[in-house]
Structures are given as C-alpha cells and as structure tokens.
Coordinates of C-alpha atoms in Angstrom, one line a residue:
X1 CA -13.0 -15.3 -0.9
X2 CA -13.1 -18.9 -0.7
X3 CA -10.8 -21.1 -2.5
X4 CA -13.8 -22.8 -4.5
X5 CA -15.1 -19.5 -5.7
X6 CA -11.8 -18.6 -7.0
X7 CA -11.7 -18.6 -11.1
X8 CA -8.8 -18.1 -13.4
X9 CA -9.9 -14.6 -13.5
X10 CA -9.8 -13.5 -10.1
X11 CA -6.4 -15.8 -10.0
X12 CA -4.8 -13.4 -12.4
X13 CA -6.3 -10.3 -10.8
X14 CA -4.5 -11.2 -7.3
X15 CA -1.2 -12.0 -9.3
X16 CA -1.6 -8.4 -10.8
X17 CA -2.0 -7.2 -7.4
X18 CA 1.0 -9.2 -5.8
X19 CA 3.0 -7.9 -9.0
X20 CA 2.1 -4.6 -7.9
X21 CA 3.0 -5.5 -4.2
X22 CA 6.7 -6.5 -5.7
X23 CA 7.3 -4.1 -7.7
X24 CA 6.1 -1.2 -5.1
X25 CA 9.0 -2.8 -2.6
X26 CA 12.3 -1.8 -2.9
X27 CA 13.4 -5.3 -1.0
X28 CA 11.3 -7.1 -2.8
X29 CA 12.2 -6.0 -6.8
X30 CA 15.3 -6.3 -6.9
X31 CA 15.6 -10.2 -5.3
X32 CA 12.3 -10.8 -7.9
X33 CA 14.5 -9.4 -10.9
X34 CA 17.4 -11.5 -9.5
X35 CA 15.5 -14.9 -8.9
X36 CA 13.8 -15.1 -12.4
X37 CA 16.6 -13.2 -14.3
X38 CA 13.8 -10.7 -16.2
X39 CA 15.4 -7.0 -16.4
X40 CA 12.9 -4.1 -14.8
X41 CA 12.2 -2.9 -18.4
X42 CA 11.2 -6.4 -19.6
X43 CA 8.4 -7.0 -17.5
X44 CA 5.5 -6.1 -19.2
X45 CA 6.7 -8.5 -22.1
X46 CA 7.5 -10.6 -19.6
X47 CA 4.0 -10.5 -17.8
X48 CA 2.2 -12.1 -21.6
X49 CA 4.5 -15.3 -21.2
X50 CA 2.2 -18.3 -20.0
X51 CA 3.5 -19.2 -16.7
X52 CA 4.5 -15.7 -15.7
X53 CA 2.0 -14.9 -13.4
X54 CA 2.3 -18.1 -11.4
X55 CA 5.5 -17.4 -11.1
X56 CA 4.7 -14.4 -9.1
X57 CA 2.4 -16.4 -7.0
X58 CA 5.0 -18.8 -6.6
X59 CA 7.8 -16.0 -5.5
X60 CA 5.3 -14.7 -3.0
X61 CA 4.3 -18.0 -1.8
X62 CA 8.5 -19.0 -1.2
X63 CA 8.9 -16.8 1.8
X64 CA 6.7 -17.0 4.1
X65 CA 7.5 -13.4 5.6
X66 CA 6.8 -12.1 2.1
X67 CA 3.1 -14.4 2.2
X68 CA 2.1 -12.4 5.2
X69 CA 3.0 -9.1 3.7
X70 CA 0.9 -9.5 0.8
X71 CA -1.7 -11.1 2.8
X72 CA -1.9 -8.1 5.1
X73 CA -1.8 -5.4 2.2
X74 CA -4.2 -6.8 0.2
X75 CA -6.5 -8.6 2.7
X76 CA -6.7 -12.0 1.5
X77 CA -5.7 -15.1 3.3
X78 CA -2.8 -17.1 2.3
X79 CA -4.2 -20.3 1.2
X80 CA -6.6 -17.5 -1.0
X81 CA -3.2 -16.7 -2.6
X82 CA -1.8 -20.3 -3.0
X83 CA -5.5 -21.2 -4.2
X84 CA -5.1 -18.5 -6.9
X85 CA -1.6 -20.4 -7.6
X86 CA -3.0 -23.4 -8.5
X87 CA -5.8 -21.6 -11.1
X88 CA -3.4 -20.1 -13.5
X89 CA -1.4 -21.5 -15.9
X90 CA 1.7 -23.3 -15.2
X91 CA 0.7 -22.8 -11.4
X92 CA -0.6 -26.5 -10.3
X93 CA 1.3 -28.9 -9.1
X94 CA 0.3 -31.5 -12.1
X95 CA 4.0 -32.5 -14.3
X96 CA 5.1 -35.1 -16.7
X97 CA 6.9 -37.1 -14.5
X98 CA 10.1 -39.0 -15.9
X99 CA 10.2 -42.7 -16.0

C-alpha cells in the first residue's frame, strides 16, 4: 500500500495490528507497559484516548529492530507504517511551537 492511498482508517487498522504485534511479544510488552506507564489491564481504556494509537506507531517506529519485525510479520513496508504514523491523531509531526 502506498503511502498516498493510506486513510485514517487503514492508519488505525495497522496500529491495531502492531498493538497486536506488542502485545503477542513477551520482549516487547513489558518495555511497552514500561515506556508509556499504562498497566496490562488498562489498555483497552487506554486504546479510546486520542493519541494512543500513534503512540504505538511511534514505539514501533523508535527501534528500528522492532520496525523490521513488524514489517516482516505483517508485510507492510516501513515508511507504510511511519506513513500510517502521520494519519492518526496526535501522530504528525505538526506542534505549537514556543516563542
């Protein structure tokens, strides 16, 4: 899939995937819980916040060994996943920047 077909929808179906992809891992969950402070039982609650699924996108997209993982379990390229990044909330790189 191209970047440029990507749509918010597909965006959150991959982050459901690499969510999937974490949570399967037994490396992989417990460094997730760590980094973003959520406990196991609060994901799903966690998973409705704005921003949540980025974040997932954005832990997968920190470690490169991790990128290549994913991109080889689920068969999509990296810049597919970082393009999927920048469709869902919270996920581009636009900011209020301070003056």
């Amino acid at each position: 899939m191209a970047n440029s077909d990507l749509t918010r929808q597909n965006a959150e179906t991959i982050a459901i995937e690499a969510l999937g992809f974490v949570a399967a891992d037994p490396e992989l969950l417990p460094r997730f819980l760590a980094i973003t402070g959520i406990e196991a039982q609060s994901i799903r609650e966690a998973a409705r916040e704005p921003g949540f699924l980025a974040g997932v996108l954005q832990f997968i997209l920190a470690h490169e060994p991790t990128l290549m993982k994913f991109s080889e379990a689920s068969g999509l390229a990296p810049a597919t996943v970082a393009g999927a990044l920048r469709r869902l909330p919270l996920g581009d790189d636009s900011h209020d920047i301070s003056t």
